[in-house]
Coordinates of C-alpha atoms and ligand atoms in Angstrom, one line a residue:
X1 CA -11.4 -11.8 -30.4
X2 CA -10.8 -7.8 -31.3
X3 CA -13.9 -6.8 -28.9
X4 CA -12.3 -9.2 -26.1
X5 CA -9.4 -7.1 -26.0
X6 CA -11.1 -3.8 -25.5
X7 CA -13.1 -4.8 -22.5
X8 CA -12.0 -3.5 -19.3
X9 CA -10.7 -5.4 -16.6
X10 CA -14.5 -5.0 -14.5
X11 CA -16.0 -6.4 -17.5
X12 CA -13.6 -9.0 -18.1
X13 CA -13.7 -10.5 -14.4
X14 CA -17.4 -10.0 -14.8
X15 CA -17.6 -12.7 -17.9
X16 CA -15.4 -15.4 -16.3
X17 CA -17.4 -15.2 -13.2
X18 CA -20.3 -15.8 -15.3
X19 CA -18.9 -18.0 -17.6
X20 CA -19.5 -16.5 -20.4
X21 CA -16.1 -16.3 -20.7
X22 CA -13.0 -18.4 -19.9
X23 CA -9.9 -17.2 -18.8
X24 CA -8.0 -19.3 -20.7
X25 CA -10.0 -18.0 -23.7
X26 CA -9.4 -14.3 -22.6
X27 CA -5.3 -15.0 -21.7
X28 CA -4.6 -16.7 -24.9
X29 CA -6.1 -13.3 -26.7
X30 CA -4.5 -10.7 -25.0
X31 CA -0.9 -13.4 -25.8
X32 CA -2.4 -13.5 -29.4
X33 CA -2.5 -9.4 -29.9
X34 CA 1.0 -9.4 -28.2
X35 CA 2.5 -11.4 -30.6
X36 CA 1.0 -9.7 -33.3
X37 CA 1.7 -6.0 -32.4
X38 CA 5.0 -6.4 -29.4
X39 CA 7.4 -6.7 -32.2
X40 CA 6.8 -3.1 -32.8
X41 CA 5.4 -1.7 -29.6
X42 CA 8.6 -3.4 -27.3
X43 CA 6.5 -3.1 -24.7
X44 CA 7.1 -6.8 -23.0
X45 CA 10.9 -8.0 -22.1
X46 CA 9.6 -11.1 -21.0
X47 CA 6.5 -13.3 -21.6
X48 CA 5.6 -15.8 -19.8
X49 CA 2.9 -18.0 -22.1
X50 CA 3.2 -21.2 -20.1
X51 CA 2.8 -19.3 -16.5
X52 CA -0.2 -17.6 -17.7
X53 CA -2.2 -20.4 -19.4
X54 CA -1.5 -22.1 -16.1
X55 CA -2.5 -19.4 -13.7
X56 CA -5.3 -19.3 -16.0
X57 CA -6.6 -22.7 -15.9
X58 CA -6.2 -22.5 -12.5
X59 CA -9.1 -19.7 -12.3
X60 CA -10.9 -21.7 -14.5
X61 CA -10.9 -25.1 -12.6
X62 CA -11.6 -22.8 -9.6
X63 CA -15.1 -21.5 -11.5
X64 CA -15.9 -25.1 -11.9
X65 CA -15.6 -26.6 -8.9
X66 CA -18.0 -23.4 -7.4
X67 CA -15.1 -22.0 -5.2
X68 CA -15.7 -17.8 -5.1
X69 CA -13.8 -15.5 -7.6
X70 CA -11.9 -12.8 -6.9
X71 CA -12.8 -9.7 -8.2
X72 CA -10.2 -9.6 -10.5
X73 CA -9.8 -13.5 -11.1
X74 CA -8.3 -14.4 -14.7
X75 CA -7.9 -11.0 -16.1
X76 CA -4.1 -10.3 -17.2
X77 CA -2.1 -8.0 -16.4
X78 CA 1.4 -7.3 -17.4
X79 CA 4.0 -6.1 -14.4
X80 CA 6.8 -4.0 -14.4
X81 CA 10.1 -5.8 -14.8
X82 CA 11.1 -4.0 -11.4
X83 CA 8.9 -6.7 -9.4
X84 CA 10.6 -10.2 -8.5
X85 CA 9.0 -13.1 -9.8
X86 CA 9.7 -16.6 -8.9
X87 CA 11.4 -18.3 -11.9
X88 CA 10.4 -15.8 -14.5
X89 CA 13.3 -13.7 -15.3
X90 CA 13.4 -10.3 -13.2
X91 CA 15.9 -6.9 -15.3
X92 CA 14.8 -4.2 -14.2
X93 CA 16.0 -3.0 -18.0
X94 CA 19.5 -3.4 -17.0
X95 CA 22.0 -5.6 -18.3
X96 CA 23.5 -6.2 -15.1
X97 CA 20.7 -8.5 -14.2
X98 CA 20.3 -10.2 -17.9
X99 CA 19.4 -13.5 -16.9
X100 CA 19.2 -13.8 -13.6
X101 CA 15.8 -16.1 -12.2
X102 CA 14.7 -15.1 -9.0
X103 CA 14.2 -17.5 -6.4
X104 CA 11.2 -15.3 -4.9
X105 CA 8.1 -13.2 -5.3
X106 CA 7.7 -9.9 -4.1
X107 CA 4.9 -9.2 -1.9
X108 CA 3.1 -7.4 -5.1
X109 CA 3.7 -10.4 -7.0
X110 CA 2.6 -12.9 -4.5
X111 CA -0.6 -10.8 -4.0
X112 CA -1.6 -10.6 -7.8
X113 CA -1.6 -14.5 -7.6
X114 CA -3.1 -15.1 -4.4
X115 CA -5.9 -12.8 -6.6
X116 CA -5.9 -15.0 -9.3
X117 CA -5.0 -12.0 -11.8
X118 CA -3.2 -14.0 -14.6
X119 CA 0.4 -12.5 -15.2
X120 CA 1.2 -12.2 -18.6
X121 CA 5.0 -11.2 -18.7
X122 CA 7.2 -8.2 -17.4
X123 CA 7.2 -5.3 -19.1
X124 CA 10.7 -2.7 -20.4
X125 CA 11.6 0.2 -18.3
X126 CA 14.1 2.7 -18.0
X127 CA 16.9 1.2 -16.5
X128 CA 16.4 0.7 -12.6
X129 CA 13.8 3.2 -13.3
X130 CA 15.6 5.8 -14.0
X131 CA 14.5 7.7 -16.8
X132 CA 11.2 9.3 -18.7
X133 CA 10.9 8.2 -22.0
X134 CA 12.1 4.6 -21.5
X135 CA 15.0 5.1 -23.8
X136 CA 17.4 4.2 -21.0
X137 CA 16.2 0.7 -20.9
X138 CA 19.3 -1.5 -21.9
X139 CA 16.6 -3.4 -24.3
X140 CA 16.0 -0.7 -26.9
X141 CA 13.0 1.5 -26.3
X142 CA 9.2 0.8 -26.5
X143 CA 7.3 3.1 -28.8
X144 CA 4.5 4.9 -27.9
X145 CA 1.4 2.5 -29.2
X146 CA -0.3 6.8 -30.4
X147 CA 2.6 6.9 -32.4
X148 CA 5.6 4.6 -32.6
X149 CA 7.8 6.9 -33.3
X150 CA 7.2 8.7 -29.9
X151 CA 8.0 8.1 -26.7
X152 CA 5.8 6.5 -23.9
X153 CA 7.0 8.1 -21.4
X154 CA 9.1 6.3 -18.5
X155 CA 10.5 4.9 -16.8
X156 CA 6.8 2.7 -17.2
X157 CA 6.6 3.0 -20.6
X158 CA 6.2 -0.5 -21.2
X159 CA 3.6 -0.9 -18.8
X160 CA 1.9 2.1 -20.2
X161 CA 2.0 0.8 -24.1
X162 CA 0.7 -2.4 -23.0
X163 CA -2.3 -1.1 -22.1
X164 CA -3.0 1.6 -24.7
X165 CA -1.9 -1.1 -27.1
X166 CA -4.5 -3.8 -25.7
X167 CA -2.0 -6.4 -24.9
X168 CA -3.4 -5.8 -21.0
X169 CA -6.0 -4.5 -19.3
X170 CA -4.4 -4.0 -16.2
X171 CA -0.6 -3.1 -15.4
X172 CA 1.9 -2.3 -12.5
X173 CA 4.6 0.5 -12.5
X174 CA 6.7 2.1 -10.0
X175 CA 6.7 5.6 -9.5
X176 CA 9.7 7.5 -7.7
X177 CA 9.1 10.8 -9.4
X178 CA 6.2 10.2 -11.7
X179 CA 7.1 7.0 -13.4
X180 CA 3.5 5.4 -13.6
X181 CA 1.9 9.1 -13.8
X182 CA 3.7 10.3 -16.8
X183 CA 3.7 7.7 -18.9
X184 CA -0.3 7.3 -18.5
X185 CA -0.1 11.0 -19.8
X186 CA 1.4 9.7 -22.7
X187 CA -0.4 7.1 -23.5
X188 CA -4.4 8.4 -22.1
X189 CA -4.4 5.6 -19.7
X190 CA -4.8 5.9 -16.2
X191 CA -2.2 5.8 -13.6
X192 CA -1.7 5.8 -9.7
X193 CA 0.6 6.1 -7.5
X194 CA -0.7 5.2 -4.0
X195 CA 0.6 7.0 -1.0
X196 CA 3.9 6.0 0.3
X197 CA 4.1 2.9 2.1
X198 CA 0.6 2.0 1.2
X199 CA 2.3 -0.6 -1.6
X200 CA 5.0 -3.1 -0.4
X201 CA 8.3 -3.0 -1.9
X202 CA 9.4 -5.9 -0.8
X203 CA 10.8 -7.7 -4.2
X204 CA 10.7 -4.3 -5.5
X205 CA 14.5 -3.4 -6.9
X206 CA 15.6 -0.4 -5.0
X207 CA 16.5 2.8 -6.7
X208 CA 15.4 5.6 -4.2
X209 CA 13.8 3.7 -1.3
X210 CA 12.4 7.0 0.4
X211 CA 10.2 8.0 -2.9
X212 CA 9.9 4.6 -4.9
X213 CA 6.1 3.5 -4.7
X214 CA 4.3 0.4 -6.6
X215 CA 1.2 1.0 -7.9
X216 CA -1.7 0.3 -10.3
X217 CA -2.5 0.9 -14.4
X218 CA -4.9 0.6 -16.2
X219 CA -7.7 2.0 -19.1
X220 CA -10.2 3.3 -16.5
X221 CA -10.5 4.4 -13.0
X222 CA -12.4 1.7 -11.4
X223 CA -10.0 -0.7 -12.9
X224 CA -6.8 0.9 -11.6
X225 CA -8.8 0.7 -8.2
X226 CA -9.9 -2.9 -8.0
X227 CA -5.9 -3.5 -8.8
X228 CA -5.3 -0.9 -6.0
X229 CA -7.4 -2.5 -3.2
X230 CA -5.5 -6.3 -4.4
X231 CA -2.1 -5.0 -4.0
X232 CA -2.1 -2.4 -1.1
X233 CA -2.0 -3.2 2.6
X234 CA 0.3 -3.4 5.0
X235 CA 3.4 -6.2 4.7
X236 CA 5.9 -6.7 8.2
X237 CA 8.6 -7.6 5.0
X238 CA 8.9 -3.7 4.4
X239 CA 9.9 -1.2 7.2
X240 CA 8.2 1.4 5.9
X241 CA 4.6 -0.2 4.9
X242 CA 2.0 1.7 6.4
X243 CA 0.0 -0.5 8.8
X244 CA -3.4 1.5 8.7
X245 CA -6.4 0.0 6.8
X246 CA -6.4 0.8 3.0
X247 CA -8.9 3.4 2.1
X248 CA -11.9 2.5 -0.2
X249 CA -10.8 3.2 -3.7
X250 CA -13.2 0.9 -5.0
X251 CA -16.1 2.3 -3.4
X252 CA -14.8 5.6 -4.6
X253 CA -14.6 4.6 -7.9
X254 CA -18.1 3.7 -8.2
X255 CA -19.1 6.6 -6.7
X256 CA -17.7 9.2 -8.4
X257 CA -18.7 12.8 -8.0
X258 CA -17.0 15.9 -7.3
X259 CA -19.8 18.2 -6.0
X260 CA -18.9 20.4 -3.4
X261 CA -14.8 19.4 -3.3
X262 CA -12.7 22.1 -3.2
X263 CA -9.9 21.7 -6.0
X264 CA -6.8 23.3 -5.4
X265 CA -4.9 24.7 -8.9
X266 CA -1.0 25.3 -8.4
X267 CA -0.4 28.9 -10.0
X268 CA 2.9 27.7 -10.3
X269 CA 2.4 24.9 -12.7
X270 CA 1.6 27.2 -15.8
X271 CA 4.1 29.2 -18.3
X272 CA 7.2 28.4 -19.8
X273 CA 8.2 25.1 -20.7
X274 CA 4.0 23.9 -20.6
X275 CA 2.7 23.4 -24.2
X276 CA -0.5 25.4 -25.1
X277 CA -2.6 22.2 -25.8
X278 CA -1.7 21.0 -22.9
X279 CA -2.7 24.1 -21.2
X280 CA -5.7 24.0 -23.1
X281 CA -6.9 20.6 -22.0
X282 CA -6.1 21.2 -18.3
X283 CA -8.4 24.1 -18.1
X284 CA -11.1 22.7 -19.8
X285 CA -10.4 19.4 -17.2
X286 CA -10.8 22.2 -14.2
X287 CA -14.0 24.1 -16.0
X288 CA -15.5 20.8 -16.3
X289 CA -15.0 20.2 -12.4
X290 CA -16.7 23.6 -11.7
X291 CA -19.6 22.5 -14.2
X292 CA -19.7 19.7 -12.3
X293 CA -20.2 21.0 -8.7
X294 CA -16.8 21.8 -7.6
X295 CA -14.8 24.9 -6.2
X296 CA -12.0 26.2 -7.5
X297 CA -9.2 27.4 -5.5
X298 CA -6.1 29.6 -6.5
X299 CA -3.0 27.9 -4.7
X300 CA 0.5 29.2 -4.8
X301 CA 2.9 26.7 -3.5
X302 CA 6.7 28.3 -4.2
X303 CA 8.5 25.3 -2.9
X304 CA 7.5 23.8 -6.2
X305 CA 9.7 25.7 -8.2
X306 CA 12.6 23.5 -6.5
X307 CA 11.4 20.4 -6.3
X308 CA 13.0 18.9 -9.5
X309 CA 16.6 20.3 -7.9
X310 CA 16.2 18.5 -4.3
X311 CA 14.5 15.3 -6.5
X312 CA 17.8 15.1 -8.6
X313 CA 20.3 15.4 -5.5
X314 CA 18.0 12.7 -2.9
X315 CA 17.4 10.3 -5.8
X316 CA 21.0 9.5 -6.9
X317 CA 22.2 9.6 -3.4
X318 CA 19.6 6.8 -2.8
X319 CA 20.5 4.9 -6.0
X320 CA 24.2 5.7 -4.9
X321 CA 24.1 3.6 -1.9
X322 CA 21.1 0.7 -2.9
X323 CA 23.3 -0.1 -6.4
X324 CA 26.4 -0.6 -4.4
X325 CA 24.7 -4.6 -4.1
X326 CA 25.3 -4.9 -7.7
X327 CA 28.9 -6.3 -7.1
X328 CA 28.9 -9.2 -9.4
X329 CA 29.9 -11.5 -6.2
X330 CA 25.9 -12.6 -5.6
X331 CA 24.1 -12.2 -8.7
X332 CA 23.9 -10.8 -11.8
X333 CA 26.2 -10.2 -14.9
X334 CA 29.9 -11.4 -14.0
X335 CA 32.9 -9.7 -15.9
X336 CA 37.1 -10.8 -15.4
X337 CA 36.0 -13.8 -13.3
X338 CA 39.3 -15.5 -15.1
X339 CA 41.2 -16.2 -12.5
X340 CA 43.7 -13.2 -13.7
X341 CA 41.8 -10.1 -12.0
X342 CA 41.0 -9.4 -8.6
X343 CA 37.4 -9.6 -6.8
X344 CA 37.4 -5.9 -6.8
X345 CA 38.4 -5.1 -10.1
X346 CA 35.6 -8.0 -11.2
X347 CA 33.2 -5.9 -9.8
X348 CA 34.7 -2.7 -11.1
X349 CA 34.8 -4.7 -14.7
X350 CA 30.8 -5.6 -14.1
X351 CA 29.8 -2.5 -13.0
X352 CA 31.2 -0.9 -16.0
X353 CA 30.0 -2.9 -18.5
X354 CA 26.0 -3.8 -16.4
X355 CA 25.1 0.1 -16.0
X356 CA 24.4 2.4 -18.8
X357 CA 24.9 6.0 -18.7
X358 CA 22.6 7.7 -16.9
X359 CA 22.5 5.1 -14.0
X360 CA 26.2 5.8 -14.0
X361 CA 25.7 9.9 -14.2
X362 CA 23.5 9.2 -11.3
X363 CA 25.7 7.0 -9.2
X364 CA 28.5 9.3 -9.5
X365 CA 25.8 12.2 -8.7
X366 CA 24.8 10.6 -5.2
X367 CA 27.9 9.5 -4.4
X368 CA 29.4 12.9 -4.9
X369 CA 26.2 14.8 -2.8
X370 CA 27.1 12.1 0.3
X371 CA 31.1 12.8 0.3
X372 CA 32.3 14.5 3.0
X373 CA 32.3 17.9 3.2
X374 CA 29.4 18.3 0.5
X375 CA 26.9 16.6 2.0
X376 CA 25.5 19.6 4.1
X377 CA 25.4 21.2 1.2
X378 CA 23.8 19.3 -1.7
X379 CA 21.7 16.1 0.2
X380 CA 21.6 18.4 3.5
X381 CA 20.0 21.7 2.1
X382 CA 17.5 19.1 -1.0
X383 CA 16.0 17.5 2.1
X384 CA 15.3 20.8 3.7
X385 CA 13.6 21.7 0.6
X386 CA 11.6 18.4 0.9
X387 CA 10.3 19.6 4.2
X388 CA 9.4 23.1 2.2
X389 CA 7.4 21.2 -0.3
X390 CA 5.5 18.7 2.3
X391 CA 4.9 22.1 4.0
X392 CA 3.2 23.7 1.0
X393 CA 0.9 20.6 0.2
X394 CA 0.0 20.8 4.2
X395 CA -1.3 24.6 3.8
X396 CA -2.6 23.8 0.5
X397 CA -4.8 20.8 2.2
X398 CA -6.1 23.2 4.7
X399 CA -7.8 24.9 2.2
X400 CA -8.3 22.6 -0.3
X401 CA -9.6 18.6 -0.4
X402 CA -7.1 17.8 -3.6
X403 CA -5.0 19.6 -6.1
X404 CA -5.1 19.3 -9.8
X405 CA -2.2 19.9 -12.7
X406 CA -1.4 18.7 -16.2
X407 CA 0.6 15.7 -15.2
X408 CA 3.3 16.6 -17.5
X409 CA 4.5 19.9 -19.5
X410 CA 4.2 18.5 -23.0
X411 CA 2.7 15.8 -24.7
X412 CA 4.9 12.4 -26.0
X413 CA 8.0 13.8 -28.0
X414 CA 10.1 11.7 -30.2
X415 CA 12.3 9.1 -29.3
X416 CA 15.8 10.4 -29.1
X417 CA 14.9 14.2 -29.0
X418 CA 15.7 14.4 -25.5
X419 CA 18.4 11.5 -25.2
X420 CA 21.7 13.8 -25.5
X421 CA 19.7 16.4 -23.0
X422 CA 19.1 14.8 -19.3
X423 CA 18.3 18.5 -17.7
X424 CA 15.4 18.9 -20.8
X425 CA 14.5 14.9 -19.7
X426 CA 14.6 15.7 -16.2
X427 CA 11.8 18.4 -16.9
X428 CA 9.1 15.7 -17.6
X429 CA 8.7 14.9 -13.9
X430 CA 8.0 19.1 -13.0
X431 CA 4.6 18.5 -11.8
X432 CA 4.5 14.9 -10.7
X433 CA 7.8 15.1 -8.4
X434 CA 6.2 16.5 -5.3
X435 CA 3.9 14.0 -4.7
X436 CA 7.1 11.7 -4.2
X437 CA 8.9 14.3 -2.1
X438 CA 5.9 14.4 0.6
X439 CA 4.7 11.1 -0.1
X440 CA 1.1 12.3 -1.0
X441 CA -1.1 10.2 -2.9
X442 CA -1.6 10.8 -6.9
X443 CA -3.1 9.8 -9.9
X444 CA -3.1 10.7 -13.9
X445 CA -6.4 10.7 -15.6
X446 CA -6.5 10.7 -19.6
X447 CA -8.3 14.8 -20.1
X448 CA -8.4 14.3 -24.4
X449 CA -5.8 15.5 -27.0
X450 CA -3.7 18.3 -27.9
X451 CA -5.2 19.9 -30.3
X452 CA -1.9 20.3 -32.1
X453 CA -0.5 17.1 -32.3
X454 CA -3.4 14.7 -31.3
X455 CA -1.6 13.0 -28.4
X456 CA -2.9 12.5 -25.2
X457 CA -2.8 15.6 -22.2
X458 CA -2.9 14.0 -18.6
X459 CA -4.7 15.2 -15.8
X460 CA -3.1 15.1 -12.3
X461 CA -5.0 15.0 -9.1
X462 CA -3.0 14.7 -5.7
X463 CA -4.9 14.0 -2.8
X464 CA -3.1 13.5 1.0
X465 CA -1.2 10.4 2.1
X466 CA -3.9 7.8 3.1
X467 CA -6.8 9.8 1.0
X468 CA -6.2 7.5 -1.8
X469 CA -9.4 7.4 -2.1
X470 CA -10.3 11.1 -3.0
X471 CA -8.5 10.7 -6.1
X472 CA -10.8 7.9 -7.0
X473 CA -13.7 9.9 -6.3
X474 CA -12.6 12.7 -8.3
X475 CA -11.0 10.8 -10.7
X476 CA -13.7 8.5 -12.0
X477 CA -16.2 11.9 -12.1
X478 CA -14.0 13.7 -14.3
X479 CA -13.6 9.8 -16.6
X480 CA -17.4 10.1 -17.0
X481 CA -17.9 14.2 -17.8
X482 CA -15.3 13.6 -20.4
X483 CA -16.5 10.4 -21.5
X484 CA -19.7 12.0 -21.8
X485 CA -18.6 14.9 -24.4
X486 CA -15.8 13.6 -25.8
X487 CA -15.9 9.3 -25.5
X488 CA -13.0 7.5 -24.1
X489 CA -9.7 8.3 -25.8
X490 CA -8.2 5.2 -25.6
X491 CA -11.7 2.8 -25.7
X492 CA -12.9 4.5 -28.9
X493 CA -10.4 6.1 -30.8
X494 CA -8.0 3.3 -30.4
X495 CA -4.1 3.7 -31.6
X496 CA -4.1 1.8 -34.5
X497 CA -0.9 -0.4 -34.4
Ligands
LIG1 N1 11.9 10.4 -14.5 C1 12.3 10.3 -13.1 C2 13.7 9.9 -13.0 O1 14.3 9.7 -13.9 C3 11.3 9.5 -12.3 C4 11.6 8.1 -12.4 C5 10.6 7.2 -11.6 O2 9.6 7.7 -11.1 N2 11.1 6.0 -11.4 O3 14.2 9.6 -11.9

């Protein structure tokens, strides 16, 4: 039972196409290790036992009859409590959705089924996603499964802790400024965020449509690509899908090799605020590619520097306008409905009481870039600065076929260090902001430990929008150099919990 846990998702889909494994067998293990270790980790809001056995016999009955498998038929895999799910209750870490049973899937959702991937539950976030260290979730915070005490980063950090805890091998998070990147930093799993538009979000709660971006999780590269090539694609339900065929991340995966590439470093992403271990790791990550075949380039891209300014105005002006649905007259947490206050004030009495703090910091924040008179200059001049940055990754791309960073300055820090401190919060999403601003693709591989606190340095590559599949290719090299030297982090040196 211990082993089946640890398998990978590959391995796991492999055994139940044999049959040498059922997928009842393998869903009723991963729900045994969540009930045994959740009550700590708080990485699930919701499980859904009954849903999963079924979608599991379902797989199994399939195998019987002969019908084909799909690649990924009866492996679990525990999704981001962002995602609508029909009849399974849908929070988004917020109270102003605490019970509410959606009538619908999202397009992600309806695609994991149709894939037979078994759905073990929905996992805690920072509230409408907004956060780093999923302390804003209005559930209490999941600890990081390294260290409980820690952080798991956000807002995916339950997604992330589900996996390094081995209560699934595969997960979905959303990432709007680094939200599935950073907390795979944290936790030495592996983390992706597609290019934009190449993941519906249809289903998907709204918090800043222009950046927000599903995507996959998981221990190892080729996992997080077999989960890739299930859920991309292009989907008439969302405006901004990308209707081009998805790239092939799988192939990619397999492949693996980095000789020849050109790899871009950032100059900019170095000095104060970046730990020393994590400095350490990184180079070691970009000696390893040279050892390995590839070229290292010097980039400078200034824009950079102001990426985490222009993120913080176009976010909350986004989040301004898509909460303004949360009006307690269609769904959701109802407050005053006594017949003694006003439908306005109701909403004004559920609004205050749903929201927590920093999705009302950030409300106010947008709202106040979009008024009249300030709009030129806060949301105006941030999206000229977006155009700077897609600029810089444009030049950089001439020169170079990806670029590589730590994914985040520092390694997991302890839960409520940064809480009274959203600028030092803010901070986490340096490096992986970008990517969201130009809508490149991006993905954090685990690159070892700090040497002084043992937790887990992320390595960022970011390839170009639709060359998803670079950061496969590059990605799963690097897994196997540093599996080679060091053995996994995560498959080896497991957290004990
Ligand atoms: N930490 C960033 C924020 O708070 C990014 C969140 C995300 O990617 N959803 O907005």
């Amino acid at each position: 039972m211990a082993d089946l846990i640890k398998l990978t998702a590959a391995e796991t889909a492999a055994k139940i196409a044999s049959g040498e494994l059922t997928a009842v067998e393998v869903t009723e293990a991963h729900l045994a290790r969540i009930e045994s270790v959740d009550e700590k980790v708080n990485a699930f809001l919701h499980v859904d036992r009954e849903g999963a056995l079924a979608q599991a016999r379902a797989v199994d009955e399939k195998r019987e009859r002969g019908e084909e498998l799909g690649p990924l038929a009866g492996v679990p895999l525990a999704l981001k409590d962002i995602f609508t799910t029909e009849g399974v209750p849908t929070t988004v870490g917020s109270k102003i959705l605490e019970g509410w049973i959606p009538p619908y899937d999202a397009t992600l959702t309806k695609k994991l089924k149709e894939a037979d991937v078994v759905i073990l539950g929905k996992t805690n976030m920072d509230e409408f996603a907004m956060g780093s260290s999923t302390e804003n979730s209005a559930y209490g915070p999941t600890g990081n499964p390294w260290d409980l005490t820690r952080i798991p980063g956000g807002s995916g950090g339950g997604s992330a802790a589900a996996l390094a805890a081995y209560e699934a091998p595969l997960a979905i998070g959303t990432d709007t400024g680094g939200s599935i990147r950073q907390p795979a930093a944290m936790t030495a799993t592996v983390g992706v965020k597609p290019t934009y538009g190449a993941v519906s979000r249809y289903g998907m709660v709204a918090f800043s449509s222009s950046l927000d971006q599903g995507g996959p999780c998981a221990r190892t590269v080729l996992d997080a690509a077999l989960l890739h090539a299930v859920i991309a694609g292009h989907d008439e339900l969302d405006s901004t899908s990308v209707d081009q065929p998805v790239p092939d991340v799988v192939g990619a995966a397999r492949e693996g090799q980095v000789r020849g590439l050109r790899v871009g470093v950032v100059k900019e992403f170095r000095g104060e605020g970046f730990q020393d271990g994590v400095m350490q790791r990184f180079d070691e990550s970009v000696e390893l590619l040279r050892e390995q075949g590839a070229e290292i380039v010097e980039l400078s891209c200034p824009s950079f520097e102001k990426a985490v300014s222009a993120y913080y105005l176009i976010a909350p002006s986004e989040c301004s306008s898509n909460l303004a649905r949360f009006d307690a007259l269609r769904y959701g947490l109802r407050v005053g409905d006594d017949g003694t206050h006003s439908a306005e004030e109701v909403t004004a009495l559920s609004r205050e009481e749903g929201f927590g703090p920093e999705v009302k910091r950030r409300v106010m924040l947008g709202t106040y870039a979009l008024s009249s008179g300030y709009y030129d200059a806060y949301y105006g001049s941030a999206q000229k600065v977006r155009t700077l940055i897609a600029r810089d990754f444009e030049k950089s791309f001439e020169q170079v076929d990806v670029i590589v960073s730590p994914t985040a300055p520092t390694t997991a820090f302890p839960i409520g260090e940064r809480a009274d401190d959203p600028v030092a919060m803010y901070l986490s999403d340096l490096c992986t902001i970008p990517a969201n601003l130009a809508g490149n693709a991006a993905m954090s591989i685990p690159c070892g430990l700090a040497p002084e606190d043992g937790l887990p340095v992320g390595l960022q590559i970011v390839a170009p929008a639709m060359a998803d599949d670079r950061l496969y290719r590059v990605g799963a090299a690097v897994e196997a150099a540093f599996e080679a030297r060091w053995g996994h982090p995560l498959l080896e040196e497991a957290p004990s919990l």
